[in-house]
Amino acid sequence: MKKILSGIQASGTSHIGNYFGMIKPMIDMQANNDLFAFIANYHAVTSLNENISEHTMNMAINFLALGLNPDKCTFWVQSDVKEVLELYWILSAYTPFGLLERAHSFKDKVAKGIPANHALFSYPVLMAADILLYDANIIPVGKDQIQHIEMTRDIAIKYNNKFDNTFVLPEFQVDSNVATVPGVDGAKMSKSYNNTIELFMSPKELKKRVMSIQTDSIPLDKPKEYKECNVYNISKLFMNEDELELLRDRYRSGTEGYGHFKLSLLESITNYFEPFYEKREYYLKHTDDVRDILKSGATKASSIAKNKMNTIREQIGLIY
Ligand code: ADP
Ligand code: TRP
């Protein structure tokens, strides 16, 4: 069985772009793979200085509510397995400065105003440690992370050149079926653009958000184009082909306006996420259960990490 591993940065809220782009594909993979999923709270230190602890719990609760099954995967918080920091340091010695200098993500983040500190610069080395520590084969990521996986391979090759076959060379997997989920303004849905539909909003907030989706201004009694319509494109994520055909007929009919289509979308979103609310409420009230799940995930991850680090410590000369 292939080992699939991915990290999720702890952030305040998740939106339907995160859900279809990353959360759902990971949850779907737990059935037939050996899945390793962790909350990257050390990585969050590089750009998010406040509320990391709250965000970590929030992200864990969302994953569990949405269907991540801790009995079928290994789910933990990055900082509960300290070996990753030791490997990060050792790998730093196998990471050419020029390799890090070429990282797009570092340049983008600095351009956005995040301070150019050393943790941000060496972020890809910690990511390499996350992956190589567990001998992961496949890393499902968004497009923006591809370069980081390539850097991980480069670092692993450099180390393997000295100590043969120590690290598995990982491959990235980008799901091309999930097109970028558009936001309410039609641009990529992203928390940086303030155009998101968040998961687990109250019914009132959700309605407000859906009704704010931007459309053209073709009047109610004229046929409308669905292909470029943001309401239709978001509906595609929630409706099956029969429902979409019905929706397309309604666009063509010239008897309804965008407000009606938005209400249908609202109903679909509500029905889709409805089953997850109850579980979320449960975990919100039982955070000790969440901690127990994460701690037992960390125990599983730790035993792999400890083994791997023993080999590496011996190779490097840290055992005397
Ligand atoms: P944001 O852009 O809101 O800051 P992140 O960068 O934290 O989101 O992304 C977390 C994960 O969600 C990544 O794996 C990313 O590829 C995925 N993701 C984010 N936005 C979208 C989107 N609009 N469509 C598809 N996937 C997305
Ligand atoms: N950098 C990734 C992101 O921002 C999160 C992450 C941290 C990660 N370590 C990882 C993803 C290891 C895959 C593998 O989305």
PDB file of N, CA, C and O in Angstrom, residues 50 55 70 91 106 141 146 153 164 181 187 213 250 255 270 280 292 296:
ATOM      1  N   GLU A  50      -0.621  34.719  15.681  1.00  0.00           N
ATOM      2  CA  GLU A  50      -1.620  34.702  16.750  1.00  0.00           C
ATOM      3  C   GLU A  50      -2.525  33.487  16.656  1.00  0.00           C
ATOM      4  O   GLU A  50      -2.796  32.992  15.568  1.00  0.00           O
ATOM      5  N   HIS A  55      -6.455  27.761  16.274  1.00  0.00           N
ATOM      6  CA  HIS A  55      -6.591  27.346  14.876  1.00  0.00           C
ATOM      7  C   HIS A  55      -6.311  25.845  14.709  1.00  0.00           C
ATOM      8  O   HIS A  55      -6.919  25.189  13.876  1.00  0.00           O
ATOM      9  N   PRO A  70      -9.976   8.609  12.355  1.00  0.00           N
ATOM     10  CA  PRO A  70      -8.666   8.368  12.963  1.00  0.00           C
ATOM     11  C   PRO A  70      -8.302   6.889  13.077  1.00  0.00           C
ATOM     12  O   PRO A  70      -7.138   6.556  13.270  1.00  0.00           O
ATOM     13  N   LEU A  91      18.842  18.021   7.612  1.00  0.00           N
ATOM     14  CA  LEU A  91      18.609  18.247   6.170  1.00  0.00           C
ATOM     15  C   LEU A  91      19.084  19.630   5.740  1.00  0.00           C
ATOM     16  O   LEU A  91      19.461  19.828   4.580  1.00  0.00           O
ATOM     17  N   PHE A 106       8.306  31.581  -1.053  1.00  0.00           N
ATOM     18  CA  PHE A 106       8.994  32.546  -0.174  1.00  0.00           C
ATOM     19  C   PHE A 106       8.868  33.956  -0.754  1.00  0.00           C
ATOM     20  O   PHE A 106       8.490  34.899  -0.062  1.00  0.00           O
ATOM     21  N   VAL A 141      -1.112  17.706  -3.018  1.00  0.00           N
ATOM     22  CA  VAL A 141      -0.981  19.140  -2.698  1.00  0.00           C
ATOM     23  C   VAL A 141      -1.669  19.993  -3.751  1.00  0.00           C
ATOM     24  O   VAL A 141      -2.018  19.511  -4.831  1.00  0.00           O
ATOM     25  N   ILE A 146       3.909  22.408  -5.497  1.00  0.00           N
ATOM     26  CA  ILE A 146       4.687  21.462  -6.309  1.00  0.00           C
ATOM     27  C   ILE A 146       6.187  21.694  -6.141  1.00  0.00           C
ATOM     28  O   ILE A 146       6.970  20.763  -5.947  1.00  0.00           O
ATOM     29  N   ARG A 153      12.644  16.340  -3.029  1.00  0.00           N
ATOM     30  CA  ARG A 153      13.360  15.299  -3.791  1.00  0.00           C
ATOM     31  C   ARG A 153      14.841  15.660  -3.930  1.00  0.00           C
ATOM     32  O   ARG A 153      15.716  14.821  -3.762  1.00  0.00           O
ATOM     33  N   ASP A 164      23.432   5.914   0.925  1.00  0.00           N
ATOM     34  CA  ASP A 164      22.580   5.236  -0.054  1.00  0.00           C
ATOM     35  C   ASP A 164      21.189   4.844   0.443  1.00  0.00           C
ATOM     36  O   ASP A 164      21.073   4.285   1.528  1.00  0.00           O
ATOM     37  N   VAL A 181     -11.617  26.247  -7.337  1.00  0.00           N
ATOM     38  CA  VAL A 181     -12.966  26.647  -6.941  1.00  0.00           C
ATOM     39  C   VAL A 181     -13.056  28.182  -6.960  1.00  0.00           C
ATOM     40  O   VAL A 181     -12.230  28.862  -6.344  1.00  0.00           O
ATOM     41  N   ALA A 187     -13.014  35.185  -8.911  1.00  0.00           N
ATOM     42  CA  ALA A 187     -11.568  34.908  -8.818  1.00  0.00           C
ATOM     43  C   ALA A 187     -11.383  33.653  -7.964  1.00  0.00           C
ATOM     44  O   ALA A 187     -12.336  33.178  -7.343  1.00  0.00           O
ATOM     45  N   ILE A 213     -22.990  36.516  -4.370  1.00  0.00           N
ATOM     46  CA  ILE A 213     -22.220  36.038  -5.527  1.00  0.00           C
ATOM     47  C   ILE A 213     -22.477  36.981  -6.712  1.00  0.00           C
ATOM     48  O   ILE A 213     -23.631  37.311  -7.015  1.00  0.00           O
ATOM     49  N   ARG A 250     -33.300  26.033 -16.636  1.00  0.00           N
ATOM     50  CA  ARG A 250     -33.850  27.237 -15.982  1.00  0.00           C
ATOM     51  C   ARG A 250     -33.087  28.488 -16.436  1.00  0.00           C
ATOM     52  O   ARG A 250     -33.677  29.555 -16.614  1.00  0.00           O
ATOM     53  N   THR A 255     -37.300  32.772 -17.488  1.00  0.00           N
ATOM     54  CA  THR A 255     -38.439  33.019 -16.584  1.00  0.00           C
ATOM     55  C   THR A 255     -37.980  33.220 -15.139  1.00  0.00           C
ATOM     56  O   THR A 255     -38.788  33.491 -14.272  1.00  0.00           O
ATOM     57  N   THR A 270     -26.520  23.812   1.809  1.00  0.00           N
ATOM     58  CA  THR A 270     -27.049  23.475   3.136  1.00  0.00           C
ATOM     59  C   THR A 270     -27.223  21.970   3.264  1.00  0.00           C
ATOM     60  O   THR A 270     -26.790  21.364   4.242  1.00  0.00           O
ATOM     61  N   ARG A 280     -19.624  18.049  14.308  1.00  0.00           N
ATOM     62  CA  ARG A 280     -18.797  19.207  14.668  1.00  0.00           C
ATOM     63  C   ARG A 280     -19.197  19.740  16.045  1.00  0.00           C
ATOM     64  O   ARG A 280     -18.346  20.044  16.874  1.00  0.00           O
ATOM     65  N   ASP A 292      -7.307  13.576  22.573  1.00  0.00           N
ATOM     66  CA  ASP A 292      -6.946  12.149  22.692  1.00  0.00           C
ATOM     67  C   ASP A 292      -6.661  11.556  21.312  1.00  0.00           C
ATOM     68  O   ASP A 292      -5.702  10.797  21.142  1.00  0.00           O
ATOM     69  N   SER A 296      -3.067  10.108  20.169  1.00  0.00           N
ATOM     70  CA  SER A 296      -2.808   8.714  19.780  1.00  0.00           C
ATOM     71  C   SER A 296      -2.254   8.669  18.353  1.00  0.00           C
ATOM     72  O   SER A 296      -1.422   7.799  18.038  1.00  0.00           O
TER      73      SER A 296
END
